[in-house]
Amino acid sequence: MEKILEVENLHVTFTTYGGTVKAVRGVDFHLNEGETLAIVGESGCGKSVTSNAIMRLIPDPPGKITNGTILFKGENLAALSEKKMRSIRGVDISMIFQDPMTALNPTLTIGTQLMEGLQEHRNVSGKEARKKAIEMMDLVGIPNPEERLKQYPHQFSGGMRQRIVIAIALICEPDLLIADEPTTALDVTIQAQILELFEKIQDTTGVSIILITHDLGVVAKIADRIAVMYAGKIIETGTKREIFYKPQHPYTQGLLNSVPRLDLAEELLTPIDGTPPDLFSPPDACPFAARCPYVMEVCDKVYPAKTELSGSHRVNCWLQDDRAKQLIAVK
Ligand code: SF4
């Protein structure tokens, strides 16, 4: 499979009065054409900052991409001018933000908001733009699209607004869609409908998707591969099956154990004790050491190297490193 995106050694910082926050600390991952990669982790782990960095939406100052490359179809986005990025954003790469209630302009009709990106970037006539807008509304399941184009956002429910936001993101036929917590603000039945819509869109258009979420239920439904982030680093990646059935990093295991399960409704949830490290001065060694039930001496001293468990499954944990295994065996 062709790689559409390759992120290597990405570092993003934010300068504040209190010091420098190291929000993303050497992130590496890739996305294949036509697949869905979910980036998961708790709030503040750097997943949204990573997606904003790909879109080059990090406000500079206070934010800065201090290192790394973001290769999109062979072009390093991290090194492009703002003018060039403007021609890529919304056209080749689109983003869906968390809250459909605030993502739309309340003073413009849905039709205007759908058509403006197309007219700006694709140089099409008003008639063609309207035809495409109706097609997109149809694709995302808005009934009676010709009439609905004339309406304003307040005339749509939350779920319908999220469908419109998705239609706007897709109208220029991007190759890459980044969805940042796209179902967080929606109730569960609408969430399920939006997830089904993502699957339908991918089947119809072949778009590659990065899904940013803390919700493992969402991941289980639509992801092909999963990258788990913790304290600004990706600590485990694998296929959905590898991460759900054979998680190897204690943090990934903790995340899965803290998900409520219907078949274990009588049992108490197992939380991950402690809190993530302070990203003003994160540890150079394993950032999960303070919370890890398996912590060893080496974990507090040296950051674990990447261990390849299969062609698709990688983990940064000393428990999986042959050198540590030998040491444990000697002891
Ligand atoms: Fe736990 Fe050590 Fe693995 Fe970190 S490297 S997750 S502290 S066992």
mmCIF file of C-alpha atoms in Angstrom, residues 14-133:
data_model
loop_
_atom_site.group_PDB
_atom_site.id
_atom_site.type_symbol
_atom_site.label_atom_id
_atom_site.label_comp_id
_atom_site.label_asym_id
_atom_site.label_seq_id
_atom_site.Cartn_x
_atom_site.Cartn_y
_atom_site.Cartn_z
ATOM 1 C CA PHE A 14 4.367 26.271 23.206
ATOM 2 C CA THR A 15 6.111 29.142 24.918
ATOM 3 C CA THR A 16 4.197 30.466 27.923
ATOM 4 C CA TYR A 17 4.968 32.796 30.844
ATOM 5 C CA GLY A 18 5.457 29.686 32.957
ATOM 6 C CA GLY A 19 8.004 28.092 30.599
ATOM 7 C CA THR A 20 8.012 25.966 27.434
ATOM 8 C CA VAL A 21 5.423 23.206 27.084
ATOM 9 C CA LYS A 22 6.807 20.274 25.086
ATOM 10 C CA ALA A 23 3.461 19.159 23.699
ATOM 11 C CA VAL A 24 4.676 16.773 20.969
ATOM 12 C CA ARG A 25 8.054 15.082 21.482
ATOM 13 C CA GLY A 26 9.359 13.134 18.509
ATOM 14 C CA VAL A 27 6.223 11.657 16.972
ATOM 15 C CA ASP A 28 6.623 9.163 14.074
ATOM 16 C CA PHE A 29 3.789 7.520 12.154
ATOM 17 C CA HIS A 30 2.504 6.977 8.647
ATOM 18 C CA LEU A 31 -0.866 6.702 6.951
ATOM 19 C CA ASN A 32 -1.520 4.447 3.960
ATOM 20 C CA GLU A 33 -3.802 5.404 1.108
ATOM 21 C CA GLY A 34 -7.461 4.663 1.831
ATOM 22 C CA GLU A 35 -6.972 3.576 5.451
ATOM 23 C CA THR A 36 -8.199 4.978 8.766
ATOM 24 C CA LEU A 37 -5.583 5.548 11.445
ATOM 25 C CA ALA A 38 -6.891 6.356 14.921
ATOM 26 C CA ILE A 39 -4.662 8.371 17.240
ATOM 27 C CA VAL A 40 -5.824 7.701 20.796
ATOM 28 C CA GLY A 41 -4.812 8.874 24.234
ATOM 29 C CA GLU A 42 -6.081 10.893 27.175
ATOM 30 C CA SER A 43 -6.612 14.679 27.116
ATOM 31 C CA GLY A 44 -3.389 16.646 26.850
ATOM 32 C CA CYS A 45 -1.319 13.797 25.342
ATOM 33 C CA GLY A 46 -0.639 15.792 22.157
ATOM 34 C CA LYS A 47 -2.996 14.137 19.680
ATOM 35 C CA SER A 48 -4.845 17.312 18.650
ATOM 36 C CA VAL A 49 -1.572 19.276 18.532
ATOM 37 C CA THR A 50 -0.201 16.610 16.169
ATOM 38 C CA SER A 51 -3.204 16.944 13.840
ATOM 39 C CA ASN A 52 -3.045 20.745 13.957
ATOM 40 C CA ALA A 53 0.660 20.540 13.105
ATOM 41 C CA ILE A 54 -0.157 18.470 10.002
ATOM 42 C CA MET A 55 -2.599 21.206 8.950
ATOM 43 C CA ARG A 56 0.011 23.822 9.982
ATOM 44 C CA LEU A 57 -2.601 25.375 12.287
ATOM 45 C CA ILE A 58 -0.265 25.789 15.261
ATOM 46 C CA PRO A 59 -0.421 29.502 16.189
ATOM 47 C CA ASP A 60 3.164 30.791 15.993
ATOM 48 C CA PRO A 61 3.776 32.346 18.546
ATOM 49 C CA PRO A 62 3.214 30.837 21.096
ATOM 50 C CA GLY A 63 3.405 27.464 19.306
ATOM 51 C CA LYS A 64 6.220 26.247 17.068
ATOM 52 C CA ILE A 65 7.087 23.132 15.089
ATOM 53 C CA THR A 66 10.671 22.907 16.325
ATOM 54 C CA ASN A 67 11.742 19.754 14.510
ATOM 55 C CA GLY A 68 10.608 16.987 12.184
ATOM 56 C CA THR A 69 9.105 16.403 8.775
ATOM 57 C CA ILE A 70 5.497 15.947 7.656
ATOM 58 C CA LEU A 71 5.672 14.339 4.215
ATOM 59 C CA PHE A 72 2.330 14.520 2.433
ATOM 60 C CA LYS A 73 2.485 12.863 -0.993
ATOM 61 C CA GLY A 74 6.251 13.434 -0.889
ATOM 62 C CA GLU A 75 6.102 17.153 0.032
ATOM 63 C CA ASN A 76 7.301 18.357 3.456
ATOM 64 C CA LEU A 77 4.386 20.386 4.856
ATOM 65 C CA ALA A 78 6.515 21.591 7.779
ATOM 66 C CA ALA A 79 8.720 23.559 5.357
ATOM 67 C CA LEU A 80 6.016 25.060 3.096
ATOM 68 C CA SER A 81 5.131 28.765 2.966
ATOM 69 C CA GLU A 82 1.775 29.838 4.410
ATOM 70 C CA LYS A 83 0.626 30.748 0.893
ATOM 71 C CA LYS A 84 1.316 27.233 -0.400
ATOM 72 C CA MET A 85 -0.328 25.701 2.704
ATOM 73 C CA ARG A 86 -3.465 27.726 2.005
ATOM 74 C CA SER A 87 -3.739 26.042 -1.376
ATOM 75 C CA ILE A 88 -3.485 22.594 0.300
ATOM 76 C CA ARG A 89 -5.756 23.168 3.325
ATOM 77 C CA GLY A 90 -9.385 22.367 2.599
ATOM 78 C CA VAL A 91 -8.427 21.087 -0.863
ATOM 79 C CA ASP A 92 -5.953 18.192 -0.485
ATOM 80 C CA ILE A 93 -6.249 17.921 3.308
ATOM 81 C CA SER A 94 -9.440 18.754 5.198
ATOM 82 C CA MET A 95 -10.234 18.793 8.867
ATOM 83 C CA ILE A 96 -13.394 18.205 10.869
ATOM 84 C CA PHE A 97 -13.378 19.832 14.276
ATOM 85 C CA GLN A 98 -14.991 18.636 17.497
ATOM 86 C CA ASP A 99 -17.994 20.836 17.889
ATOM 87 C CA PRO A 100 -20.524 21.107 15.031
ATOM 88 C CA MET A 101 -22.368 23.806 17.018
ATOM 89 C CA THR A 102 -19.504 26.277 16.586
ATOM 90 C CA ALA A 103 -17.883 25.054 13.337
ATOM 91 C CA LEU A 104 -20.505 26.718 11.112
ATOM 92 C CA ASN A 105 -21.061 30.445 10.560
ATOM 93 C CA PRO A 106 -24.562 31.234 11.951
ATOM 94 C CA THR A 107 -25.011 34.239 9.607
ATOM 95 C CA LEU A 108 -24.530 32.365 6.316
ATOM 96 C CA THR A 109 -26.787 29.800 4.676
ATOM 97 C CA ILE A 110 -25.620 26.205 4.520
ATOM 98 C CA GLY A 111 -25.447 26.500 0.727
ATOM 99 C CA THR A 112 -23.082 29.493 0.873
ATOM 100 C CA GLN A 113 -20.823 27.716 3.358
ATOM 101 C CA LEU A 114 -20.769 24.538 1.292
ATOM 102 C CA MET A 115 -20.042 26.286 -1.992
ATOM 103 C CA GLU A 116 -17.499 28.899 -0.927
ATOM 104 C CA GLY A 117 -14.537 26.497 -0.596
ATOM 105 C CA LEU A 118 -15.284 24.949 -3.954
ATOM 106 C CA GLN A 119 -15.596 28.316 -5.717
ATOM 107 C CA GLU A 120 -12.447 29.633 -4.023
ATOM 108 C CA HIS A 121 -10.205 26.650 -4.759
ATOM 109 C CA ARG A 122 -11.648 24.867 -7.781
ATOM 110 C CA ASN A 123 -12.688 27.828 -9.907
ATOM 111 C CA VAL A 124 -16.126 26.416 -10.736
ATOM 112 C CA SER A 125 -19.266 28.345 -11.732
ATOM 113 C CA GLY A 126 -22.076 29.025 -9.242
ATOM 114 C CA LYS A 127 -24.290 26.483 -11.036
ATOM 115 C CA GLU A 128 -21.663 23.735 -10.849
ATOM 116 C CA ALA A 129 -20.925 24.551 -7.188
ATOM 117 C CA ARG A 130 -24.630 24.279 -6.343
ATOM 118 C CA LYS A 131 -24.888 20.928 -8.143
ATOM 119 C CA LYS A 132 -21.858 19.611 -6.215
ATOM 120 C CA ALA A 133 -23.234 20.976 -2.902
#
